[in-house]
Structure formats: C-alpha cells, structure tokens
Amino acid sequence: MKALKIAIQKSGRLNEKSVALLKNCGLNFENYKSSLITSVNNFPLEILFLRDDDIPEYVQDGIADLGIVGENVIQEKEVDVEYLQKLGFGKCTLKIAIPKGKNYESLQELNGKSIATSNPIILQKFLTENKIDASIRTISGSVEISPGLGLSDAICDIVSTGGTLKSNGLEPFADVLSSQAVLIGKKDIKHDSIVEELLQRIQSVLRASE
Ligand code: PRT
Ligand code: ZN
C-alpha cells in the first residue's frame, strides 16, 4: 500500500500537539528534530515537518495529502483544500487592536486609518465586508509594536491570552476570525481508505479527551 503524506509544523505552537495527536492515534514514529520527513512504522503514513505557512500550498498541490495547520493560515493563503476535522487545539482569535484609551465607538472609525498586520488577505476581506476604507501595512512580525512606533493607528494580529496586546499598550477592538488547528486534505482525499481510518482514530482520540 502506498503511504500517504501528512504535513505538520516542524517547530512552534502546533508542533507538540500535532505530534501528540498522531501518537495518540496509535502511530509509531520517531520524532527526529533534525529530519524533515519520518515514516510511521505501523501505518501507511509519512510525516513531513514544515513551516506552518507552507502547509496549505503543499496540500493544495498534492505534495502532501493531509496537513495540520491553523485556520488563520489556510484563510490567509486562499487555498483550495478540504477541511476534514477541527482539532480543538491552537485556539486563538485574529483581532483588530487599538491603543488603549482611544475608545473608538464603531468600526467606522477605522476609515482612513492604517492597520499593521501579517494577515493582509483576511484583514482586507473583513474591511471590505464592513465597508471600511483603511490602509493595510503588511509586516512579517512584531506587529504589536507598530502603533507605539508611529507606524500605524491600529493592528490586526493573533491574540490568545491578550498579554502581548496589554504589554504593548493596546486593547482589543474587533474580532476578525476565530481559529484553531484543523486537519486538511487535498481535494477528494477523504474517500481514501487510509484517510478514513486515520480520521476515525483522530475522532475517537478527540472524543476521549472531551
Ligand atoms: O515557524 P513557523 O512559520 O512554522 O511558525 P509561526 O511562528 O508562523 O507560527 P506559531 O508557531 O507562532 O503559531 C502557529 C499557529 O498557532 C498560528 O498560525 C495560530 O493558528 C496558532 N496560535 C495560537 C497562535 C497563537 N495562539 C498566538 N498567541 N499564533 C500566534 N500567537 C502569537 C501572536 O502572533 C502574538 O504575537 O502570540 C502573540 C499573542 O499571544 P498572547 O497570548 O499574548 O495573546
Ligand atoms: Zn509561520
């Protein structure tokens, strides 16, 4: 039987829980930190370790059959993949935040303002849906320091505890997208018998942890 490939994050917030989920499904593999691919020795699956940003396209293009990645990354990459299962970890919300004390009363106050983000696609969709004309400054990281440096009026970034916003003098203003880690697959892969088996195991692990 030809092994399928699943792409998971190599290191970062989703790595440990992705590995733990697969192990809890009874999959036996060595989690070499240095290698980018490892074989499961009791199930027809290979695991690819990638930057999370690359996972949606790898799955869309069929280089990997399956992937575990945050919904925010899938939305930002605008890929055509199938959502197979929400996984219940990596929960966070993409939020617009403004300097504490600004007290904007409605979303309309963002008109004419600049917003720094690493998620320009999702943010632009949100602004368009809400008929707001703001300028987006795309930066790749440390988005939260942008208003303090005078680079933007507001930010749009991922929030989980809110601690980072607070320590940068910002407060949440609007929720843009709520996200968690999901299992995705390339088009039509869900009818594959190996995928069906893996999905059943994942669902029983999730049920057991409820
Ligand atoms: O190296 P690679 O590219 O693979 O990883 P990465 O650095 O791009 O991503 P990583 O590991 O930080 O996050 C992976 C995924 O975890 C994200 O795509 C989200 O789906 C999810 N996730 C959950 C988070 C957070 N929580 C989170 N808190 N991703 C990022 N953050 C950051 C956020 O950007 C902000 O800087 O944490 C900070 C805010 O945290 P709080 O707790 O202070 O609010
Ligand atoms: Zn990334």
PDB file of C-alpha atoms and ligand atoms in Angstrom:
ATOM      1  CA  MET A   1       0.000   0.000   0.000  1.00  0.00           C
ATOM      2  CA  LYS A   2       1.358   3.398  -0.968  1.00  0.00           C
ATOM      3  CA  ALA A   3       1.949   5.578   2.084  1.00  0.00           C
ATOM      4  CA  LEU A   4       0.155   8.903   2.324  1.00  0.00           C
ATOM      5  CA  LYS A   5       1.945  12.035   3.493  1.00  0.00           C
ATOM      6  CA  ILE A   6       0.818  14.336   6.270  1.00  0.00           C
ATOM      7  CA  ALA A   7       2.449  17.739   6.789  1.00  0.00           C
ATOM      8  CA  ILE A   8       2.713  19.109  10.311  1.00  0.00           C
ATOM      9  CA  GLN A   9       4.522  22.104  11.800  1.00  0.00           C
ATOM     10  CA  LYS A  10       8.225  21.474  12.352  1.00  0.00           C
ATOM     11  CA  SER A  11       8.502  23.663  15.427  1.00  0.00           C
ATOM     12  CA  GLY A  12       6.276  26.238  17.035  1.00  0.00           C
ATOM     13  CA  ARG A  13       2.928  26.380  18.741  1.00  0.00           C
ATOM     14  CA  LEU A  14       1.258  23.495  16.902  1.00  0.00           C
ATOM     15  CA  ASN A  15       4.166  21.039  16.721  1.00  0.00           C
ATOM     16  CA  GLU A  16       3.894  19.274  20.059  1.00  0.00           C
ATOM     17  CA  LYS A  17       0.130  18.850  19.977  1.00  0.00           C
ATOM     18  CA  SER A  18       0.187  17.653  16.373  1.00  0.00           C
ATOM     19  CA  VAL A  19       2.788  15.012  17.260  1.00  0.00           C
ATOM     20  CA  ALA A  20       0.865  14.032  20.398  1.00  0.00           C
ATOM     21  CA  LEU A  21      -2.379  13.654  18.435  1.00  0.00           C
ATOM     22  CA  LEU A  22      -0.763  11.328  15.897  1.00  0.00           C
ATOM     23  CA  LYS A  23       0.892   9.288  18.654  1.00  0.00           C
ATOM     24  CA  ASN A  24      -2.423   9.034  20.498  1.00  0.00           C
ATOM     25  CA  CYS A  25      -3.868   7.591  17.307  1.00  0.00           C
ATOM     26  CA  GLY A  26      -1.508   4.670  17.844  1.00  0.00           C
ATOM     27  CA  LEU A  27       1.003   5.764  15.205  1.00  0.00           C
ATOM     28  CA  ASN A  28       4.525   4.727  15.934  1.00  0.00           C
ATOM     29  CA  PHE A  29       7.285   7.033  14.694  1.00  0.00           C
ATOM     30  CA  GLU A  30      10.451   8.703  15.784  1.00  0.00           C
ATOM     31  CA  ASN A  31      10.139  12.434  16.147  1.00  0.00           C
ATOM     32  CA  TYR A  32      13.592  13.351  14.847  1.00  0.00           C
ATOM     33  CA  LYS A  33      14.001  17.078  15.270  1.00  0.00           C
ATOM     34  CA  SER A  34      16.637  17.174  12.562  1.00  0.00           C
ATOM     35  CA  SER A  35      14.915  15.291   9.764  1.00  0.00           C
ATOM     36  CA  LEU A  36      12.185  16.765   7.641  1.00  0.00           C
ATOM     37  CA  ILE A  37      10.429  13.508   6.940  1.00  0.00           C
ATOM     38  CA  THR A  38       9.799  10.411   9.021  1.00  0.00           C
ATOM     39  CA  SER A  39       7.929   7.175   8.360  1.00  0.00           C
ATOM     40  CA  VAL A  40       5.283   5.708  10.587  1.00  0.00           C
ATOM     41  CA  ASN A  41       6.228   2.067  11.085  1.00  0.00           C
ATOM     42  CA  ASN A  42       2.774   0.652  11.863  1.00  0.00           C
ATOM     43  CA  PHE A  43       0.578   2.675   9.477  1.00  0.00           C
ATOM     44  CA  PRO A  44       0.975   3.657   5.794  1.00  0.00           C
ATOM     45  CA  LEU A  45       1.872   7.274   6.504  1.00  0.00           C
ATOM     46  CA  GLU A  46       4.874   9.560   6.206  1.00  0.00           C
ATOM     47  CA  ILE A  47       5.141  12.741   8.228  1.00  0.00           C
ATOM     48  CA  LEU A  48       6.641  15.899   6.728  1.00  0.00           C
ATOM     49  CA  PHE A  49       7.837  18.620   9.110  1.00  0.00           C
ATOM     50  CA  LEU A  50       7.349  22.075   7.582  1.00  0.00           C
ATOM     51  CA  ARG A  51       6.940  25.777   8.338  1.00  0.00           C
ATOM     52  CA  ASP A  52       3.231  26.217   9.001  1.00  0.00           C
ATOM     53  CA  ASP A  53       2.974  28.831   6.226  1.00  0.00           C
ATOM     54  CA  ASP A  54       3.947  26.241   3.610  1.00  0.00           C
ATOM     55  CA  ILE A  55       1.456  23.564   4.669  1.00  0.00           C
ATOM     56  CA  PRO A  56      -1.700  24.829   2.874  1.00  0.00           C
ATOM     57  CA  GLU A  57       0.019  25.034  -0.505  1.00  0.00           C
ATOM     58  CA  TYR A  58       1.760  21.669  -0.094  1.00  0.00           C
ATOM     59  CA  VAL A  59      -1.643  20.108   0.498  1.00  0.00           C
ATOM     60  CA  GLN A  60      -3.397  22.019  -2.272  1.00  0.00           C
ATOM     61  CA  ASP A  61      -0.681  20.974  -4.721  1.00  0.00           C
ATOM     62  CA  GLY A  62      -0.800  17.349  -3.557  1.00  0.00           C
ATOM     63  CA  ILE A  63       2.819  17.234  -2.354  1.00  0.00           C
ATOM     64  CA  ALA A  64       1.249  16.263   0.953  1.00  0.00           C
ATOM     65  CA  ASP A  65      -2.136  14.513   1.100  1.00  0.00           C
ATOM     66  CA  LEU A  66      -3.021  15.850   4.530  1.00  0.00           C
ATOM     67  CA  GLY A  67      -1.917  18.672   6.795  1.00  0.00           C
ATOM     68  CA  ILE A  68      -2.416  20.060  10.283  1.00  0.00           C
ATOM     69  CA  VAL A  69      -2.424  23.853  10.388  1.00  0.00           C
ATOM     70  CA  GLY A  70      -4.243  26.847  11.885  1.00  0.00           C
ATOM     71  CA  GLU A  71      -7.414  28.001  10.112  1.00  0.00           C
ATOM     72  CA  ASN A  72      -5.936  31.502  10.005  1.00  0.00           C
ATOM     73  CA  VAL A  73      -3.058  30.278   7.832  1.00  0.00           C
ATOM     74  CA  ILE A  74      -5.420  28.472   5.449  1.00  0.00           C
ATOM     75  CA  GLN A  75      -7.579  31.579   5.063  1.00  0.00           C
ATOM     76  CA  GLU A  76      -4.586  33.825   4.514  1.00  0.00           C
ATOM     77  CA  LYS A  77      -3.192  31.561   1.774  1.00  0.00           C
ATOM     78  CA  GLU A  78      -6.565  31.351  -0.030  1.00  0.00           C
ATOM     79  CA  VAL A  79      -6.005  27.720  -0.973  1.00  0.00           C
ATOM     80  CA  ASP A  80      -8.490  25.210  -2.258  1.00  0.00           C
ATOM     81  CA  VAL A  81      -8.305  22.318   0.221  1.00  0.00           C
ATOM     82  CA  GLU A  82     -10.836  20.274   2.157  1.00  0.00           C
ATOM     83  CA  TYR A  83     -11.445  20.812   5.847  1.00  0.00           C
ATOM     84  CA  LEU A  84     -11.603  17.336   7.370  1.00  0.00           C
ATOM     85  CA  GLN A  85     -11.656  17.912  11.122  1.00  0.00           C
ATOM     86  CA  LYS A  86     -11.308  20.674  13.694  1.00  0.00           C
ATOM     87  CA  LEU A  87      -8.722  19.514  16.235  1.00  0.00           C
ATOM     88  CA  GLY A  88      -9.511  21.580  19.328  1.00  0.00           C
ATOM     89  CA  PHE A  89      -6.012  22.971  19.960  1.00  0.00           C
ATOM     90  CA  GLY A  90      -4.136  26.075  18.826  1.00  0.00           C
ATOM     91  CA  LYS A  91      -7.197  28.177  19.555  1.00  0.00           C
ATOM     92  CA  CYS A  92      -6.804  31.895  19.002  1.00  0.00           C
ATOM     93  CA  THR A  93      -8.610  34.913  17.556  1.00  0.00           C
ATOM     94  CA  LEU A  94      -7.383  37.314  14.926  1.00  0.00           C
ATOM     95  CA  LYS A  95      -8.309  40.718  16.315  1.00  0.00           C
ATOM     96  CA  ILE A  96      -8.027  44.358  15.471  1.00  0.00           C
ATOM     97  CA  ALA A  97      -6.493  46.178  18.419  1.00  0.00           C
ATOM     98  CA  ILE A  98      -6.046  49.876  19.078  1.00  0.00           C
ATOM     99  CA  PRO A  99      -4.004  51.919  21.538  1.00  0.00           C
ATOM    100  CA  LYS A 100      -5.541  51.852  24.999  1.00  0.00           C
ATOM    101  CA  GLY A 101      -7.676  54.899  25.671  1.00  0.00           C
ATOM    102  CA  LYS A 102      -8.590  55.601  22.021  1.00  0.00           C
ATOM    103  CA  ASN A 103     -12.136  54.379  22.678  1.00  0.00           C
ATOM    104  CA  TYR A 104     -13.279  54.089  19.056  1.00  0.00           C
ATOM    105  CA  GLU A 105     -17.050  53.778  19.122  1.00  0.00           C
ATOM    106  CA  SER A 106     -17.679  51.819  15.969  1.00  0.00           C
ATOM    107  CA  LEU A 107     -15.827  50.003  13.221  1.00  0.00           C
ATOM    108  CA  GLN A 108     -16.426  53.048  11.015  1.00  0.00           C
ATOM    109  CA  GLU A 109     -13.794  54.900  12.996  1.00  0.00           C
ATOM    110  CA  LEU A 110     -11.204  52.777  11.217  1.00  0.00           C
ATOM    111  CA  ASN A 111     -11.962  54.668   7.973  1.00  0.00           C
ATOM    112  CA  GLY A 112      -8.855  56.470   6.820  1.00  0.00           C
ATOM    113  CA  LYS A 113      -6.700  54.785   9.436  1.00  0.00           C
ATOM    114  CA  SER A 114      -3.709  52.499   8.872  1.00  0.00           C
ATOM    115  CA  ILE A 115      -3.633  48.969  10.240  1.00  0.00           C
ATOM    116  CA  ALA A 116      -0.466  46.869  10.540  1.00  0.00           C
ATOM    117  CA  THR A 117      -0.790  43.101  10.105  1.00  0.00           C
ATOM    118  CA  SER A 118       0.823  39.884   8.898  1.00  0.00           C
ATOM    119  CA  ASN A 119      -2.604  38.781   7.636  1.00  0.00           C
ATOM    120  CA  PRO A 120      -3.435  41.265   4.867  1.00  0.00           C
ATOM    121  CA  ILE A 121      -5.745  38.954   2.905  1.00  0.00           C
ATOM    122  CA  ILE A 122      -8.023  38.137   5.849  1.00  0.00           C
ATOM    123  CA  LEU A 123      -7.979  41.742   7.025  1.00  0.00           C
ATOM    124  CA  GLN A 124      -8.832  43.136   3.583  1.00  0.00           C
ATOM    125  CA  LYS A 125     -11.802  40.764   3.331  1.00  0.00           C
ATOM    126  CA  PHE A 126     -13.040  41.883   6.731  1.00  0.00           C
ATOM    127  CA  LEU A 127     -12.669  45.568   5.852  1.00  0.00           C
ATOM    128  CA  THR A 128     -14.432  45.124   2.520  1.00  0.00           C
ATOM    129  CA  GLU A 129     -17.318  43.226   4.146  1.00  0.00           C
ATOM    130  CA  ASN A 130     -17.714  46.022   6.641  1.00  0.00           C
ATOM    131  CA  LYS A 131     -17.316  48.767   4.002  1.00  0.00           C
ATOM    132  CA  ILE A 132     -14.281  50.262   5.687  1.00  0.00           C
ATOM    133  CA  ASP A 133     -11.604  52.047   3.746  1.00  0.00           C
ATOM    134  CA  ALA A 134      -8.408  51.715   5.761  1.00  0.00           C
ATOM    135  CA  SER A 135      -4.854  51.215   4.571  1.00  0.00           C
ATOM    136  CA  ILE A 136      -3.105  47.974   5.384  1.00  0.00           C
ATOM    137  CA  ARG A 137       0.598  47.898   6.255  1.00  0.00           C
ATOM    138  CA  THR A 138       1.885  44.376   5.841  1.00  0.00           C
ATOM    139  CA  ILE A 139       4.710  43.461   8.214  1.00  0.00           C
ATOM    140  CA  SER A 140       6.019  39.997   8.906  1.00  0.00           C
ATOM    141  CA  GLY A 141       6.299  40.034  12.679  1.00  0.00           C
ATOM    142  CA  SER A 142       6.273  42.037  15.926  1.00  0.00           C
ATOM    143  CA  VAL A 143       3.080  43.651  14.704  1.00  0.00           C
ATOM    144  CA  GLU A 144       2.172  44.829  18.216  1.00  0.00           C
ATOM    145  CA  ILE A 145       4.940  47.415  18.415  1.00  0.00           C
ATOM    146  CA  SER A 146       3.778  49.182  15.262  1.00  0.00           C
ATOM    147  CA  PRO A 147       1.355  51.766  16.791  1.00  0.00           C
ATOM    148  CA  GLY A 148       3.882  52.662  19.506  1.00  0.00           C
ATOM    149  CA  LEU A 149       6.463  53.407  16.811  1.00  0.00           C
ATOM    150  CA  GLY A 150       4.010  55.573  14.905  1.00  0.00           C
ATOM    151  CA  LEU A 151       3.897  53.104  12.014  1.00  0.00           C
ATOM    152  CA  SER A 152       0.156  52.517  12.155  1.00  0.00           C
ATOM    153  CA  ASP A 153      -3.006  53.553  14.006  1.00  0.00           C
ATOM    154  CA  ALA A 154      -4.112  50.013  14.785  1.00  0.00           C
ATOM    155  CA  ILE A 155      -3.037  46.408  14.336  1.00  0.00           C
ATOM    156  CA  CYS A 156      -4.654  43.156  13.320  1.00  0.00           C
ATOM    157  CA  ASP A 157      -2.959  40.161  14.916  1.00  0.00           C
ATOM    158  CA  ILE A 158      -3.499  36.839  16.598  1.00  0.00           C
ATOM    159  CA  VAL A 159      -4.461  37.015  20.247  1.00  0.00           C
ATOM    160  CA  SER A 160      -4.705  34.175  22.717  1.00  0.00           C
ATOM    161  CA  THR A 161      -4.234  35.399  26.290  1.00  0.00           C
ATOM    162  CA  GLY A 162      -4.157  39.094  25.370  1.00  0.00           C
ATOM    163  CA  GLY A 163      -0.919  39.553  27.317  1.00  0.00           C
ATOM    164  CA  THR A 164       1.067  40.771  24.310  1.00  0.00           C
ATOM    165  CA  LEU A 165      -1.528  43.429  23.472  1.00  0.00           C
ATOM    166  CA  LYS A 166      -1.584  44.629  27.038  1.00  0.00           C
ATOM    167  CA  SER A 167       2.165  44.879  27.398  1.00  0.00           C
ATOM    168  CA  ASN A 168       2.263  46.992  24.239  1.00  0.00           C
ATOM    169  CA  GLY A 169      -0.402  49.422  25.437  1.00  0.00           C
ATOM    170  CA  LEU A 170      -3.084  48.032  23.117  1.00  0.00           C
ATOM    171  CA  GLU A 171      -6.597  46.758  23.673  1.00  0.00           C
ATOM    172  CA  PRO A 172      -8.823  44.517  21.572  1.00  0.00           C
ATOM    173  CA  PHE A 173     -11.317  46.391  19.414  1.00  0.00           C
ATOM    174  CA  ALA A 174     -12.886  43.902  16.973  1.00  0.00           C
ATOM    175  CA  ASP A 175     -12.781  40.160  16.320  1.00  0.00           C
ATOM    176  CA  VAL A 176     -11.888  39.291  12.747  1.00  0.00           C
ATOM    177  CA  LEU A 177     -11.546  35.485  12.748  1.00  0.00           C
ATOM    178  CA  SER A 178     -11.529  32.749  15.342  1.00  0.00           C
ATOM    179  CA  SER A 179      -9.179  29.914  14.616  1.00  0.00           C
ATOM    180  CA  GLN A 180      -7.966  26.539  15.771  1.00  0.00           C
ATOM    181  CA  ALA A 181      -5.793  23.793  14.329  1.00  0.00           C
ATOM    182  CA  VAL A 182      -7.568  21.740  11.671  1.00  0.00           C
ATOM    183  CA  LEU A 183      -6.846  18.640   9.626  1.00  0.00           C
ATOM    184  CA  ILE A 184      -6.984  19.489   5.942  1.00  0.00           C
ATOM    185  CA  GLY A 185      -6.716  17.276   2.905  1.00  0.00           C
ATOM    186  CA  LYS A 186      -6.198  17.672  -0.796  1.00  0.00           C
ATOM    187  CA  LYS A 187      -9.351  17.575  -2.906  1.00  0.00           C
ATOM    188  CA  ASP A 188     -11.243  14.260  -2.721  1.00  0.00           C
ATOM    189  CA  ILE A 189      -8.710  12.587  -0.405  1.00  0.00           C
ATOM    190  CA  LYS A 190     -11.373  11.997   2.239  1.00  0.00           C
ATOM    191  CA  HIS A 191     -12.651   8.982   0.291  1.00  0.00           C
ATOM    192  CA  ASP A 192      -9.262   7.264   0.565  1.00  0.00           C
ATOM    193  CA  SER A 193      -9.483   4.278   2.930  1.00  0.00           C
ATOM    194  CA  ILE A 194      -6.273   5.221   4.793  1.00  0.00           C
ATOM    195  CA  VAL A 195      -7.642   8.704   5.388  1.00  0.00           C
ATOM    196  CA  GLU A 196     -10.956   7.272   6.577  1.00  0.00           C
ATOM    197  CA  GLU A 197      -9.116   5.054   9.054  1.00  0.00           C
ATOM    198  CA  LEU A 198      -6.923   7.910  10.320  1.00  0.00           C
ATOM    199  CA  LEU A 199      -9.910  10.239  10.630  1.00  0.00           C
ATOM    200  CA  GLN A 200     -11.801   7.651  12.693  1.00  0.00           C
ATOM    201  CA  ARG A 201      -8.840   7.281  15.022  1.00  0.00           C
ATOM    202  CA  ILE A 202      -8.497  11.065  15.354  1.00  0.00           C
ATOM    203  CA  GLN A 203     -12.191  11.418  16.122  1.00  0.00           C
ATOM    204  CA  SER A 204     -12.040   8.797  18.853  1.00  0.00           C
ATOM    205  CA  VAL A 205      -8.981  10.494  20.407  1.00  0.00           C
ATOM    206  CA  LEU A 206     -10.899  13.794  20.357  1.00  0.00           C
ATOM    207  CA  ARG A 207     -13.982  12.190  21.900  1.00  0.00           C
ATOM    208  CA  ALA A 208     -11.885  10.605  24.642  1.00  0.00           C
ATOM    209  CA  SER A 209     -10.387  13.983  25.556  1.00  0.00           C
ATOM    210  CA  GLU A 210     -13.732  15.813  25.752  1.00  0.00           C
TER     211      GLU A 210
HETATM  212  O1  PRT B   1       7.907  28.718  12.167  1.00  0.00           O
HETATM  213  P1  PRT B   1       6.502  28.685  11.651  1.00  0.00           P
HETATM  214  O2  PRT B   1       6.284  29.594  10.479  1.00  0.00           O
HETATM  215  O3  PRT B   1       6.050  27.270  11.413  1.00  0.00           O
HETATM  216  O4  PRT B   1       5.581  29.185  12.868  1.00  0.00           O
HETATM  217  P2  PRT B   1       4.967  30.627  13.181  1.00  0.00           P
HETATM  218  O5  PRT B   1       5.936  31.361  14.031  1.00  0.00           O
HETATM  219  O6  PRT B   1       4.447  31.272  11.945  1.00  0.00           O
HETATM  220  O7  PRT B   1       3.665  30.225  13.992  1.00  0.00           O
HETATM  221  P3  PRT B   1       3.456  29.905  15.547  1.00  0.00           P
HETATM  222  O8  PRT B   1       4.150  28.641  15.914  1.00  0.00           O
HETATM  223  O9  PRT B   1       3.695  31.110  16.381  1.00  0.00           O
HETATM  224  O10 PRT B   1       1.873  29.679  15.524  1.00  0.00           O
HETATM  225  C1  PRT B   1       1.293  28.624  14.816  1.00  0.00           C
HETATM  226  C2  PRT B   1      -0.226  28.759  14.881  1.00  0.00           C
HETATM  227  O11 PRT B   1      -0.654  28.731  16.246  1.00  0.00           O
HETATM  228  C3  PRT B   1      -0.792  30.084  14.364  1.00  0.00           C
HETATM  229  O12 PRT B   1      -0.914  30.108  12.956  1.00  0.00           O
HETATM  230  C4  PRT B   1      -2.156  30.121  15.054  1.00  0.00           C
HETATM  231  O13 PRT B   1      -3.099  29.356  14.319  1.00  0.00           O
HETATM  232  C5  PRT B   1      -1.892  29.400  16.385  1.00  0.00           C
HETATM  233  N1  PRT B   1      -1.792  30.302  17.561  1.00  0.00           N
HETATM  234  C6  PRT B   1      -2.453  30.115  18.731  1.00  0.00           C
HETATM  235  C7  PRT B   1      -1.030  31.406  17.695  1.00  0.00           C
HETATM  236  C8  PRT B   1      -1.242  31.898  18.992  1.00  0.00           C
HETATM  237  N2  PRT B   1      -2.128  31.070  19.605  1.00  0.00           N
HETATM  238  C9  PRT B   1      -0.551  33.088  19.427  1.00  0.00           C
HETATM  239  N3  PRT B   1      -0.748  33.531  20.553  1.00  0.00           N
HETATM  240  N4  PRT B   1      -0.166  32.028  16.857  1.00  0.00           N
HETATM  241  C10 PRT B   1       0.492  33.122  17.270  1.00  0.00           C
HETATM  242  N5  PRT B   1       0.335  33.686  18.507  1.00  0.00           N
HETATM  243  C11 PRT B   1       1.165  34.906  18.777  1.00  0.00           C
HETATM  244  C12 PRT B   1       0.558  36.182  18.182  1.00  0.00           C
HETATM  245  O14 PRT B   1       1.009  36.381  16.860  1.00  0.00           O
HETATM  246  C13 PRT B   1       1.048  37.264  19.125  1.00  0.00           C
HETATM  247  O15 PRT B   1       2.329  37.736  18.752  1.00  0.00           O
HETATM  248  O16 PRT B   1       1.282  35.146  20.153  1.00  0.00           O
HETATM  249  C14 PRT B   1       1.171  36.536  20.444  1.00  0.00           C
HETATM  250  C15 PRT B   1      -0.063  36.835  21.249  1.00  0.00           C
HETATM  251  O17 PRT B   1      -0.238  35.917  22.293  1.00  0.00           O
HETATM  252  P4  PRT B   1      -0.956  36.376  23.661  1.00  0.00           P
HETATM  253  O18 PRT B   1      -1.094  35.115  24.445  1.00  0.00           O
HETATM  254  O19 PRT B   1      -0.039  37.365  24.319  1.00  0.00           O
HETATM  255  O20 PRT B   1      -2.294  36.979  23.303  1.00  0.00           O
HETATM  256 ZN    ZN B   2       4.583  30.656  10.150  1.00  0.00          ZN
END
